[in-house]
Tab-separated table of C-alpha atoms in Angstrom:
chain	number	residue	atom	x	y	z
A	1	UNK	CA	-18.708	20.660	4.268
A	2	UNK	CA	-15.674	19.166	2.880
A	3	UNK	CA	-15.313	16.545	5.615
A	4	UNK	CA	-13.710	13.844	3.391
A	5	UNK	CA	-10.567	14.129	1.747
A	6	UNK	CA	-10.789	14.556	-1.583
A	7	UNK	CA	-7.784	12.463	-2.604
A	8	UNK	CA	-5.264	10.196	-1.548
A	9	UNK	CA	-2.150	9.766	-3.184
A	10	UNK	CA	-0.553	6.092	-3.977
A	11	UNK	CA	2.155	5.530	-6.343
A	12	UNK	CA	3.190	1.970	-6.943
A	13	UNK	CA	6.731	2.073	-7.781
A	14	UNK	CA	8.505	-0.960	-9.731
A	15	UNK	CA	10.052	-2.402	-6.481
A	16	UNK	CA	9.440	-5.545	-5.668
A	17	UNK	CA	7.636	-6.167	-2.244
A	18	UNK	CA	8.626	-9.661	-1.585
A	19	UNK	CA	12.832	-8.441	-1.909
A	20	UNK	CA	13.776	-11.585	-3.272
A	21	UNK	CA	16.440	-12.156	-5.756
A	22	UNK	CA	15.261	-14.214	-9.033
A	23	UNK	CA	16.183	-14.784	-11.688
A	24	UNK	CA	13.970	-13.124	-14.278
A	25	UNK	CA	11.106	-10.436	-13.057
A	26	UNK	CA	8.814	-8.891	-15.143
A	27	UNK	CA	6.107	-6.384	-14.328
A	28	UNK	CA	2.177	-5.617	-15.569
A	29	UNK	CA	-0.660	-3.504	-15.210
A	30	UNK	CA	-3.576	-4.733	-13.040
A	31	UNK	CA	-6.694	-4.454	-14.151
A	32	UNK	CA	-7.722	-4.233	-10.749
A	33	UNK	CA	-5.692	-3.578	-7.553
A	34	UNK	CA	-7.079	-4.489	-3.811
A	35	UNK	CA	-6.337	-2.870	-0.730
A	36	UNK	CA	-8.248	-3.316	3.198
A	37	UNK	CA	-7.576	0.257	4.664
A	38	UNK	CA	-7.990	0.220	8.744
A	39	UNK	CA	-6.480	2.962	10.062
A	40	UNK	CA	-4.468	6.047	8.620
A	41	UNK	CA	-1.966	8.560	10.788
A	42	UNK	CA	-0.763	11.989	10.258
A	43	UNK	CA	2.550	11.994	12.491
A	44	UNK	CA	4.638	14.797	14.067
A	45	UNK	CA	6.573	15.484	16.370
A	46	UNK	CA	9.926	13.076	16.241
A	47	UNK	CA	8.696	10.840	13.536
A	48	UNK	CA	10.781	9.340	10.979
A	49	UNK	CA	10.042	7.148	8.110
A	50	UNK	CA	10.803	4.579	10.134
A	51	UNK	CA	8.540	5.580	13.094
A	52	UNK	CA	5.431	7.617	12.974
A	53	UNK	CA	4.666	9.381	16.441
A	54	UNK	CA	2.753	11.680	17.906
A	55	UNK	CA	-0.036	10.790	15.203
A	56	UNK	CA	-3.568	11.894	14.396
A	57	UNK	CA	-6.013	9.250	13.353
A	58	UNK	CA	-8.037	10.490	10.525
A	59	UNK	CA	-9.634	7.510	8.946
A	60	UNK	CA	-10.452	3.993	10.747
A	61	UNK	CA	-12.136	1.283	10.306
A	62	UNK	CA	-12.740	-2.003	12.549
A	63	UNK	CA	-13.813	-4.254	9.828
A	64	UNK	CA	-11.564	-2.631	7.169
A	65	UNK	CA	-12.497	-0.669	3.831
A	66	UNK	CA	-11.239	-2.323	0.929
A	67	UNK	CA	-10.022	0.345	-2.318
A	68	UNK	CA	-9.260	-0.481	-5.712
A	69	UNK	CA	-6.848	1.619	-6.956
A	70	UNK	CA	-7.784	1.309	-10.297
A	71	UNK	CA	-10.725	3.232	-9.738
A	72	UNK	CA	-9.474	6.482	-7.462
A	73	UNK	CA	-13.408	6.734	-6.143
A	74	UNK	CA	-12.963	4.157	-4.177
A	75	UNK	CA	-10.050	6.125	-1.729
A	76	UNK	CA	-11.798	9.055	-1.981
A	77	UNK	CA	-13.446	9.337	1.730
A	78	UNK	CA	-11.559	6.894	3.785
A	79	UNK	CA	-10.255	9.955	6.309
A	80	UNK	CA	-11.914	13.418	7.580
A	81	UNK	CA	-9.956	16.140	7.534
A	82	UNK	CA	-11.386	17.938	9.941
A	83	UNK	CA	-9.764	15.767	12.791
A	84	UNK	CA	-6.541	16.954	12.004
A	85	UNK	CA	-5.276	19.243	14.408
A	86	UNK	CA	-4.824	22.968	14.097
A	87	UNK	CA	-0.926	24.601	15.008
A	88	UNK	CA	0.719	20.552	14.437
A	89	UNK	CA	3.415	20.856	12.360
A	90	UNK	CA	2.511	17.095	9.967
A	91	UNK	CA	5.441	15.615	8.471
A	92	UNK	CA	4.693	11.684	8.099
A	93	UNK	CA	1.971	9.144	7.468
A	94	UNK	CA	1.030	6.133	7.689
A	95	UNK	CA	-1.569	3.855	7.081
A	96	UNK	CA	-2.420	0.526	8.490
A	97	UNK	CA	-3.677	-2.171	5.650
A	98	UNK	CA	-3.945	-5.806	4.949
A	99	UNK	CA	-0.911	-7.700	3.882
A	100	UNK	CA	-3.099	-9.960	1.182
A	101	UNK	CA	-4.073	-8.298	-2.118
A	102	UNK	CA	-6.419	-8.780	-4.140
A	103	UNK	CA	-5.216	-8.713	-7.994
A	104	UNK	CA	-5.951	-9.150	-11.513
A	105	UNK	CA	-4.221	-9.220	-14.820
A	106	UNK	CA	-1.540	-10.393	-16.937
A	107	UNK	CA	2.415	-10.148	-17.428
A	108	UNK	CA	4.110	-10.831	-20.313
A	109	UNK	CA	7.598	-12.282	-19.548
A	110	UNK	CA	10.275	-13.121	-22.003
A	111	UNK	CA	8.419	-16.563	-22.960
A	112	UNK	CA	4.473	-16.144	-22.158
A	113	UNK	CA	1.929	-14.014	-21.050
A	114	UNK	CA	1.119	-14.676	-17.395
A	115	UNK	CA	-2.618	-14.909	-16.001
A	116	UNK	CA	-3.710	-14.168	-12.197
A	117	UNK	CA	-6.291	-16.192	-10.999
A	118	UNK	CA	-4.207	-19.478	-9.858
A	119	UNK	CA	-3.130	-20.806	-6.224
A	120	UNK	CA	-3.374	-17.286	-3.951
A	121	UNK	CA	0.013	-16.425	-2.579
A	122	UNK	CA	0.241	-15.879	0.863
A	123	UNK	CA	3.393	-14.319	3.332
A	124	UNK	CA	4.922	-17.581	2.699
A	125	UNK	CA	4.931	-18.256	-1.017
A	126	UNK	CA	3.939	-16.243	-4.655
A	127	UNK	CA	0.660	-16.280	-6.449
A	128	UNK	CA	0.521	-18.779	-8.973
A	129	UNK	CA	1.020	-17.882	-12.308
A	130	UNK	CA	-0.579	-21.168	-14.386
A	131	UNK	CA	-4.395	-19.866	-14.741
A	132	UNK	CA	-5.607	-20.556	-18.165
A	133	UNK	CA	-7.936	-17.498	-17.507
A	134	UNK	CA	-7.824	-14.098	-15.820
A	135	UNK	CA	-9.651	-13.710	-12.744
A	136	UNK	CA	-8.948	-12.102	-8.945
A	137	UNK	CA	-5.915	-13.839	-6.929
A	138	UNK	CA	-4.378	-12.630	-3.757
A	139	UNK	CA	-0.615	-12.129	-3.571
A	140	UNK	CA	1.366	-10.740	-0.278
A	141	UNK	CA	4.933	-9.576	0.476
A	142	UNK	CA	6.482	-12.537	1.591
A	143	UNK	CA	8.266	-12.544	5.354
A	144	UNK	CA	11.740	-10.903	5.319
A	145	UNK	CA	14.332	-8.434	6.422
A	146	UNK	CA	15.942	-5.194	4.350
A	147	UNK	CA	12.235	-4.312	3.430
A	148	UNK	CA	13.302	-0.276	3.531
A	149	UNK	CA	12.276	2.071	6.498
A	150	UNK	CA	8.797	2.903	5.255
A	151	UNK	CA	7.614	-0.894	5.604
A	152	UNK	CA	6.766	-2.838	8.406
A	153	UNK	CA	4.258	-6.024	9.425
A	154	UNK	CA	2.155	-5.863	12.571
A	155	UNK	CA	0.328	-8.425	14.259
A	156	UNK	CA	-2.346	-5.596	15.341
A	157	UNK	CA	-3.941	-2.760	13.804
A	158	UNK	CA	-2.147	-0.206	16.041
A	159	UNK	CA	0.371	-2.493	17.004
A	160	UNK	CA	4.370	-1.568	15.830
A	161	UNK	CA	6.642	-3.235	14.228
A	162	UNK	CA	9.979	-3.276	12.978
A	163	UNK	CA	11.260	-0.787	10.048
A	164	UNK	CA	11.589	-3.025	7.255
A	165	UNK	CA	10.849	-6.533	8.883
A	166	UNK	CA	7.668	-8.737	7.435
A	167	UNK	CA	7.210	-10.752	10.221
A	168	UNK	CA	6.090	-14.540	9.876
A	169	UNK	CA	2.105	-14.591	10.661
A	170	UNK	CA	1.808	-10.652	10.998
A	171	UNK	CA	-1.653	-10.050	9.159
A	172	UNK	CA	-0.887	-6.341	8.474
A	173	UNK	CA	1.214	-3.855	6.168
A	174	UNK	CA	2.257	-0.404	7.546
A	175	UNK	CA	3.364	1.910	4.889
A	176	UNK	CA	5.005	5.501	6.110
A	177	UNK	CA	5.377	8.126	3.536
A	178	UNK	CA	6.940	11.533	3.958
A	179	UNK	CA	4.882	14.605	2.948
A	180	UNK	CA	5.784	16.323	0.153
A	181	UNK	CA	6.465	19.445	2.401
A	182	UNK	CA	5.521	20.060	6.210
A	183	UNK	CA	1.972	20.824	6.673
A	184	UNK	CA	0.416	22.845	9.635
A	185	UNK	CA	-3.513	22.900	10.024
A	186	UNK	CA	-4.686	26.691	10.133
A	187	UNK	CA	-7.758	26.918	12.779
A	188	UNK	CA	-11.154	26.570	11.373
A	189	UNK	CA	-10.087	25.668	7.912
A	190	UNK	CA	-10.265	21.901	6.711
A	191	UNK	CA	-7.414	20.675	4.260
A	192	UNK	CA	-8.298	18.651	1.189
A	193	UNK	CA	-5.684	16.335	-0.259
A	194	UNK	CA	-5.642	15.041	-4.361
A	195	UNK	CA	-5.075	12.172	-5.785
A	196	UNK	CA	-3.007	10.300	-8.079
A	197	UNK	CA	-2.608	6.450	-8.627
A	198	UNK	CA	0.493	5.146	-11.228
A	199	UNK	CA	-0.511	1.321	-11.546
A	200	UNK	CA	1.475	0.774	-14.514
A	201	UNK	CA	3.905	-1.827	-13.333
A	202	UNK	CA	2.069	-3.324	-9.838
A	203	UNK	CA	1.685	-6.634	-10.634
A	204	UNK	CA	5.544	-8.565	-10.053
A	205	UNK	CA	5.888	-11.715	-11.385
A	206	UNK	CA	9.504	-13.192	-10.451
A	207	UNK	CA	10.660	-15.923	-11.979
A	208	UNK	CA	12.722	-18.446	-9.744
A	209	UNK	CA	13.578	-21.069	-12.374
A	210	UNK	CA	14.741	-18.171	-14.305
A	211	UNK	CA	12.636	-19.680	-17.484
A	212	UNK	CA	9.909	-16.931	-17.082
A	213	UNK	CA	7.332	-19.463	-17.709
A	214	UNK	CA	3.754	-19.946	-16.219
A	215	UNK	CA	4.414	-22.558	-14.186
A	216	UNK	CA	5.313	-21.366	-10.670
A	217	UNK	CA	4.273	-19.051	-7.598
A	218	UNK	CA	5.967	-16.109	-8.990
A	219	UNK	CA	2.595	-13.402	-8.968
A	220	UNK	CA	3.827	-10.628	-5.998
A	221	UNK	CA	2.349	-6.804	-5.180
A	222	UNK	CA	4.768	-3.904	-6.032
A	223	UNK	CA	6.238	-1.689	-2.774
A	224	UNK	CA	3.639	1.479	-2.754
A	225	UNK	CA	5.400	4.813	-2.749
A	226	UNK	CA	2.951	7.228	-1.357
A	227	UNK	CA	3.681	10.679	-1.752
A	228	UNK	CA	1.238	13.409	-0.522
A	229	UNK	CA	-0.121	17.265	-1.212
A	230	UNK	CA	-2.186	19.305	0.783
A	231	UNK	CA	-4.228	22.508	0.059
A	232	UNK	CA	-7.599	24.404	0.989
């Protein structure tokens, strides 16, 4: 039975999470990209990008699954199908992760090339950038307002937050996404979903200083634009 979805769709887009202004930014491909996944909606009704209501849970998970979005396996059964419900008219999502990343790679800026694997960032400050070698480093969208509607911290996996607003010592991300059309469940047929991960440009490195050297916290995630396809 095709109980799992088959794909989930997750394309970073060359926004910068954090929504600072610096002075020199600069983006790279990871060579591997972290996410925890604990919970992901389906929402009808009245939501909006901003609000997801009237949701079915599909996927959850109390101690969190962790994807790397390099490898598209790894998102492949986080959600059953088969709990969506039949005659609801779907037009948002949303899932529930953790605000810390887990990254590696390199960015060339306009004066070196840039290594993860210094100081972890954190809500309150960039990854450093001054590791002599490549290895994993967390980075997290720093606390802030003007974040966009499909963004929000919460302090709670199910909790609610704010459109837009990374709250100082919220653990978790929720990311909404529109559907790429309106999807209704036919009775006693399960939905699969594909799959499709653009990476290119998801590590940030901003440059305060403006000298785009290695020698700050200036290593942040890219804003996720999810878009989504269903079919049986």
């Amino acid at each position: 039975m095709k109980n799992f979805f088959k794909t989930l769709i997750i394309a970073l887009a060359l926004t910068i999470i954090s929504f600072n202004v610096f002075a020199e930014s600069a983006t790279g491909r990871p060579t591997s990209y972290k996410v925890t996944a604990y919970k992901l909606e389906y929402c009808a009704g009245a939501s909006t990008l901003a609000s997801c209501v009237d949701s079915t849970t599909v996927g959850s998970s109390t101690a969190g699954v962790e994807m790397d979005l390099v490898d598209s396996s790894s998102a492949v059964s986080f959600g059953t199908a088969g709990l969506l419900e039949p005659g609801k008219i779907y037009k948002f999502a949303q899932i529930t992760i953790d605000r810390e990343f887990k990254m590696t790679g390199t960015v060339t800026t306009s004066a070196a090339t840039c290594n993860t694997g210094g100081t972890d960032g954190s809500e309150d400050a960039g990854g450093a950038t001054s590791a002599s070698s490549i290895s994993e480093q967390v980075v997290a969208p720093q606390d802030g307002t003007g974040n966009g509607d499909g963004l929000n911290t919460v302090s709670a996996v199910g909790g609610t937050g704010t459109a837009g607003t990374f709250t100082d010592n919220d653990g978790f991300l929720q990311v909404r996404w529109e559907l790429s059309s309106p999807f209704t469940v036919s009775a006693g047929k399960i939905p699969s979903m594909s799959i499709a991960f653009d990476i290119s440009a998801a590590l940030v490195f901003n440059d305060g200083s403006g000298n785009g050297a290695c020698d700050g916290n200036d290593f942040y995630p890219g804003a996720p634009t999810i878009s989504n396809t269903f079919s049986y």
